[in-house]
XYZ file of C-alpha atoms in Angstrom:
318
model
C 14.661 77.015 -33.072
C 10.848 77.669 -34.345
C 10.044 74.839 -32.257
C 11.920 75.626 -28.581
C 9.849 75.561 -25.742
C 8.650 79.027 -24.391
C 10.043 79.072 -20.638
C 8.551 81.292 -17.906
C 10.537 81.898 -14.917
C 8.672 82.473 -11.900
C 11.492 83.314 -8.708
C 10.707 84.357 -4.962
C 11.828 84.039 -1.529
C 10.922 80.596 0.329
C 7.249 80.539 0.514
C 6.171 83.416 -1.732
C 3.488 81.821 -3.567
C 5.705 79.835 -6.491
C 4.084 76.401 -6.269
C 0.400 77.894 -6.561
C 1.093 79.930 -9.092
C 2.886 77.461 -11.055
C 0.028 74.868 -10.396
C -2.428 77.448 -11.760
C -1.064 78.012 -15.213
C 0.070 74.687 -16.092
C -3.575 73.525 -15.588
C -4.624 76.070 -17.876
C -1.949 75.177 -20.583
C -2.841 72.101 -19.966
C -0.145 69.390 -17.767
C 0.564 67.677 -20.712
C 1.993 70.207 -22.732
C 4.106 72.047 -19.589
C 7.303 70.846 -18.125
C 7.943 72.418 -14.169
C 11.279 72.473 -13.091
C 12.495 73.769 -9.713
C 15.994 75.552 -9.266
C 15.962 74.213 -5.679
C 17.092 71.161 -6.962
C 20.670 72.453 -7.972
C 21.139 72.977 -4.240
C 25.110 71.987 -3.798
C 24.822 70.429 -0.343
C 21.986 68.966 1.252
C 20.175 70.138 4.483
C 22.788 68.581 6.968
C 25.608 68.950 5.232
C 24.477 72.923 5.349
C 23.620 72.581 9.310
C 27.545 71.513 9.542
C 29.107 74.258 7.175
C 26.423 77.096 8.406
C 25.237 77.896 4.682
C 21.166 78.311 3.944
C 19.818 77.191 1.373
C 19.852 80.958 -0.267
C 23.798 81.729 -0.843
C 24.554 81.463 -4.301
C 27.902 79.511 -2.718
C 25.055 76.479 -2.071
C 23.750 75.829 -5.257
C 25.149 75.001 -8.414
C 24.421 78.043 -10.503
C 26.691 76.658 -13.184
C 24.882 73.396 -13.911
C 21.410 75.249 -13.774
C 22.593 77.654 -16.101
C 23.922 75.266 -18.400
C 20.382 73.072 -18.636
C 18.532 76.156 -19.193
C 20.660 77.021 -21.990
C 19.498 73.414 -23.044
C 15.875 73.271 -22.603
C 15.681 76.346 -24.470
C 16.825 75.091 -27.551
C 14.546 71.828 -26.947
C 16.930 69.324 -25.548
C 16.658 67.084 -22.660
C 18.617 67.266 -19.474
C 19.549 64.734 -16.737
C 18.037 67.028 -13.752
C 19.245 66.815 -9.942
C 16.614 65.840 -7.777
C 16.094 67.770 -4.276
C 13.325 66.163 -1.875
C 12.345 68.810 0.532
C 10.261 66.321 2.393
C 13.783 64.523 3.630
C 16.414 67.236 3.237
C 18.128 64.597 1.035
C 18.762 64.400 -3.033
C 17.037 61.669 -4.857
C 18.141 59.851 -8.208
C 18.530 62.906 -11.124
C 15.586 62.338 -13.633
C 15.574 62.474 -17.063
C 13.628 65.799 -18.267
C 12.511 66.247 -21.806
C 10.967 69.419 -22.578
C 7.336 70.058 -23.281
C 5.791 73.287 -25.254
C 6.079 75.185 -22.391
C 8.373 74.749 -19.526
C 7.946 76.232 -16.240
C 10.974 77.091 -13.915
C 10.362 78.209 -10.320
C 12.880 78.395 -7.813
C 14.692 81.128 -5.525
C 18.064 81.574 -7.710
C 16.164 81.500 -11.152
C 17.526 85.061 -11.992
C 20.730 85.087 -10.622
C 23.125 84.492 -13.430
C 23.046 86.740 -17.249
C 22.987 83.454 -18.948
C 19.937 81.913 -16.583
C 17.914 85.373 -17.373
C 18.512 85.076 -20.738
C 17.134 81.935 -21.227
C 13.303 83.270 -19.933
C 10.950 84.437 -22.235
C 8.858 85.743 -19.571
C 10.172 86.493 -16.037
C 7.804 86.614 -13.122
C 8.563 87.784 -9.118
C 6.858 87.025 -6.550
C 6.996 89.745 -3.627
C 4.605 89.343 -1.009
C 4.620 91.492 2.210
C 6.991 90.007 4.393
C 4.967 89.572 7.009
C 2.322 87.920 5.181
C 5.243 85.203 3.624
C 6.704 84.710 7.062
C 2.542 83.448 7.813
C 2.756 81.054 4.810
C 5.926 79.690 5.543
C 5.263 78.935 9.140
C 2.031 77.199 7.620
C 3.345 75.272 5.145
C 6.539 74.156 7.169
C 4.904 73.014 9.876
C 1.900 71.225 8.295
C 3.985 69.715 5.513
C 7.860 69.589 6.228
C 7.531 68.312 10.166
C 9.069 72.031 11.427
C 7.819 73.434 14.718
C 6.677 77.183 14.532
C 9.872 78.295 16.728
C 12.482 76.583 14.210
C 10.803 78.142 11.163
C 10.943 81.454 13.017
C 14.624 80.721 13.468
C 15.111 79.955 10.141
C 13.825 82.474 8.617
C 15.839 85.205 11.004
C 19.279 83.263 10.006
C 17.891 83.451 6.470
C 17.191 86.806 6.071
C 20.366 88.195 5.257
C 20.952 85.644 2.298
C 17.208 87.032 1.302
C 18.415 90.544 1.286
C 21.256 90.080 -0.515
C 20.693 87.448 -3.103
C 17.370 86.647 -3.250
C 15.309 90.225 -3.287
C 17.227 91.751 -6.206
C 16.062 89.345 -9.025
C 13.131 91.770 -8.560
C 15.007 94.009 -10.994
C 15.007 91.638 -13.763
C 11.319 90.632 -13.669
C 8.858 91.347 -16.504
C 6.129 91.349 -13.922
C 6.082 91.538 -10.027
C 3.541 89.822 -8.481
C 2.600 91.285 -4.876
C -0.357 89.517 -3.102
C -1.368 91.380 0.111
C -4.138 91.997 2.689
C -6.432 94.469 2.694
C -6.683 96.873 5.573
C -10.538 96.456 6.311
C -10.366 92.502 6.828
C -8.169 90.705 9.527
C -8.648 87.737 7.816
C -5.525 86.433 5.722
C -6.133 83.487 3.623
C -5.057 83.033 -0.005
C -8.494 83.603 -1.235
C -9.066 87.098 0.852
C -6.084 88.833 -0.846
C -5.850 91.961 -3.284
C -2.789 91.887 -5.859
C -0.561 94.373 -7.090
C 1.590 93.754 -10.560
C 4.259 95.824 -11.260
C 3.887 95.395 -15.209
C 7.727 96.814 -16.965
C 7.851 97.787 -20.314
C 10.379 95.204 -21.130
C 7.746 93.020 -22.946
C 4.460 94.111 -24.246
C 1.406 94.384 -21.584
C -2.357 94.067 -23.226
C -3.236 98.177 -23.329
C -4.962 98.210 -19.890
C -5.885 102.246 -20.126
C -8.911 100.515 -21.771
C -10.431 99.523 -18.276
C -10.249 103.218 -17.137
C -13.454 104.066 -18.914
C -15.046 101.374 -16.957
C -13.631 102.038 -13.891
C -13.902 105.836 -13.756
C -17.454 105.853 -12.478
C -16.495 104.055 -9.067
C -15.671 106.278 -6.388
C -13.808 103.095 -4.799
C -13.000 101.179 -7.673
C -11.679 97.499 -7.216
C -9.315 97.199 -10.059
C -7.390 100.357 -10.763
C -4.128 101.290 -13.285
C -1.584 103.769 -12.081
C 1.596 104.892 -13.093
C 4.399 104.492 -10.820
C 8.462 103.912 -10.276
C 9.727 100.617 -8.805
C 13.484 100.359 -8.125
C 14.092 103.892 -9.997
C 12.302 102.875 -13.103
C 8.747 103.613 -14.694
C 6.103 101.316 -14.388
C 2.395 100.911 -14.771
C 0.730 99.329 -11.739
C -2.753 97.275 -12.277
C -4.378 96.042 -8.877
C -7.100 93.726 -8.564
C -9.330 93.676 -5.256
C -10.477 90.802 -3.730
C -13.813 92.237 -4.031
C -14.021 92.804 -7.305
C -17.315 91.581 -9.018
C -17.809 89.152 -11.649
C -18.685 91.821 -14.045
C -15.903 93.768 -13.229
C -12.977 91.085 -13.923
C -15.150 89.897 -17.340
C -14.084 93.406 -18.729
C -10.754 93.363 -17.292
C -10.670 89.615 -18.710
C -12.106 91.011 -21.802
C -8.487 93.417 -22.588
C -6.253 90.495 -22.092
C -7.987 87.845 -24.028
C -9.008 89.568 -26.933
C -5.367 90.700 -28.215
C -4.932 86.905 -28.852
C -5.105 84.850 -32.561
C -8.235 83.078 -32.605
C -6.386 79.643 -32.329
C -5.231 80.222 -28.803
C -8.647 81.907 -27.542
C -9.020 78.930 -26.339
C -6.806 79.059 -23.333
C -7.304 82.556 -22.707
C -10.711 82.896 -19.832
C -12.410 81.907 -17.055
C -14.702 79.796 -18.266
C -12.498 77.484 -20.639
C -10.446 77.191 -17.224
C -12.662 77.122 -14.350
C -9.675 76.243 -12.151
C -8.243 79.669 -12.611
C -7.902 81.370 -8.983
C -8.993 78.446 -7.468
C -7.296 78.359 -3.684
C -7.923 76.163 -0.367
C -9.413 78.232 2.223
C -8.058 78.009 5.696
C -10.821 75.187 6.259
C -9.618 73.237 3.600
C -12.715 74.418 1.107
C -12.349 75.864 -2.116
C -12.478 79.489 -2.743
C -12.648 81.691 -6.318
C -9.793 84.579 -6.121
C -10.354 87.133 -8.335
C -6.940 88.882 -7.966
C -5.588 85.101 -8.261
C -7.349 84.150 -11.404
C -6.515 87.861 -13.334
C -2.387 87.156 -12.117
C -2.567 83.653 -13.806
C -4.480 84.477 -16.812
C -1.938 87.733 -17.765
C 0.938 85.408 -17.267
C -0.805 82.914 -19.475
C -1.355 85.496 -22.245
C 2.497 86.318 -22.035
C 3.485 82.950 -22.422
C 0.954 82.466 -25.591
C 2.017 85.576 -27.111
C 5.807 84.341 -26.628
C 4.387 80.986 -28.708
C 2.587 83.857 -31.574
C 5.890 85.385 -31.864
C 8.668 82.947 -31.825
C 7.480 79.325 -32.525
C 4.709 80.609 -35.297
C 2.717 77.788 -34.929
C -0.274 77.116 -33.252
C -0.175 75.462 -29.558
């Protein structure tokens, strides 16, 4: 056991961000050494057999919760699985592939949460909670640019969805570490990835880097564009750190500053934007490149989590 993988679960609704995310921090883990695996792929029926029996994709009914449960429990302790395959490209499932685990593994999905034994197989658990609005945007994007869906059947989908979303997918929230809440700001009509703020709901159920430290910095803004509160979220007490889009350089090296320098010098490495120059990194509605500030500080605080997980169970270096 002092050489399991450390696992981060990272769970939303259909289009909340998952993939990007994901994408972010294995690049700055490095691919090699993370394994991504998708719940989506213990889906129990494909997507005409859940036309015929009027299921989505959502109800814990359509997707083995069992099986994912059990190769959790597996890849926890470091053994391999025989995983289901789910293209979303055809609807269809594929031959199952044979999944050995790297140092970290990566598990995104919608259902990720939904079983005691699944959650307890997460050293870190992430949520992604977007404004609805703002996911309804990026799903009609992505599913008609990349899945062959007109705008008018994702619209439909997603109103014969929503009551699955209310019921099974929105309360994982409850059992994250960290919620992750991208959103617009009010004085920009402009939407795209890279013109968000982001909100994370940090929970005292593992240990955040001491973030009152940036209130000293902060405190001589009269508008400041990263700011700590305190706060409840479903009943409980929380600390809240949001990140502006238009925060400055400066700004986010301080805030950068907090996270990275809890870590052992032998993972420094990982831990900033300059050893990862990818971090925050998004496609702008144009297809160029933009640097997100609020993107970049999300991935490099999950990052830390995941490194501190390796400090205090595998105590080893990465």
């Amino acid at each position: 056991m002092s050489h399991r993988p450390i696992i981060l679960g990272i769970v939303g609704d259909s289009a909340a961000g998952k993939t990007t995310l994901t994408k972010g921090i294995a690049q700055v883990l490095g691919p090699e050494n993370v394994t991504v695996i998708c719940t989506d792929d213990y889906h129990r029926y494909d997507r005409r057999q859940r036309a015929e029996i009027g299921i989505t994709a959502l109800h814990l009914d359509c997707n083995y919760l069992d099986i994912m449960q059990q190769h959790l429990s597996l890849l926890r302790t470091g053994q391999p699985i025989l995983k289901p395959i789910y293209s979303h490209k055809t609807g269809t499932f594929e031959p199952p592939q044979y999944i050995k685990p790297s140092k970290f593994v990566i598990v995104e999905g919608l259902l990720g949460y939904s079983t005691r034994g699944a959650r307890d197989s997460f050293d870190v658990k992430v949520y992604l909670a977007p404004p609805e609005s703002l996911r309804a945007q990026w799903k009609i994007k992505r599913d008609t640019q990349k899945r062959g869906y007109t705008a008018e059947q994702v619209k439909a989908e997603l109103e014969k969805r929503e009551p699955d979303s209310e019921q099974f997918i929105r309360p994982q929230r409850q059992w994250a570490d960290v919620v992750v809440s991208f959103y617009p700001p009010n004085d920009v009509s402009e939407q795209g990835n890279g013109h968000l703020n982001v909100r994370l709901v940090l929970r005292p159920t593992i240990p955040h880097p001491d973030f009152t430290q940036i209130l000293s910095v902060i405190s001589s803004h009269p508008h400041p564009a990263i700011r700590l509160d305190l706060d409840r979220d479903m009943n409980k007490p929380v600390d809240v750190l949001e990140v502006d889009r238009h925060a400055t350089s400066e700004q986010v090296d301080e805030l950068e500053k907090i996270i990275c320098n809890d870590m052992p010098p032998h993972l420094s490495h990982f831990c900033s934007r300059e050893s990862n120059p990818e971090l925050g990194k998004v496609a702008g509605t144009t297809g160029e490149t933009i640097q997100s500030y609020p993107l970049a500080m999300t991935q490099l605080l999950i990052t830390y989590h995941m490194l501190k997980a390796t400090q205090i169970y595998q105590q080893v270096p990465v």
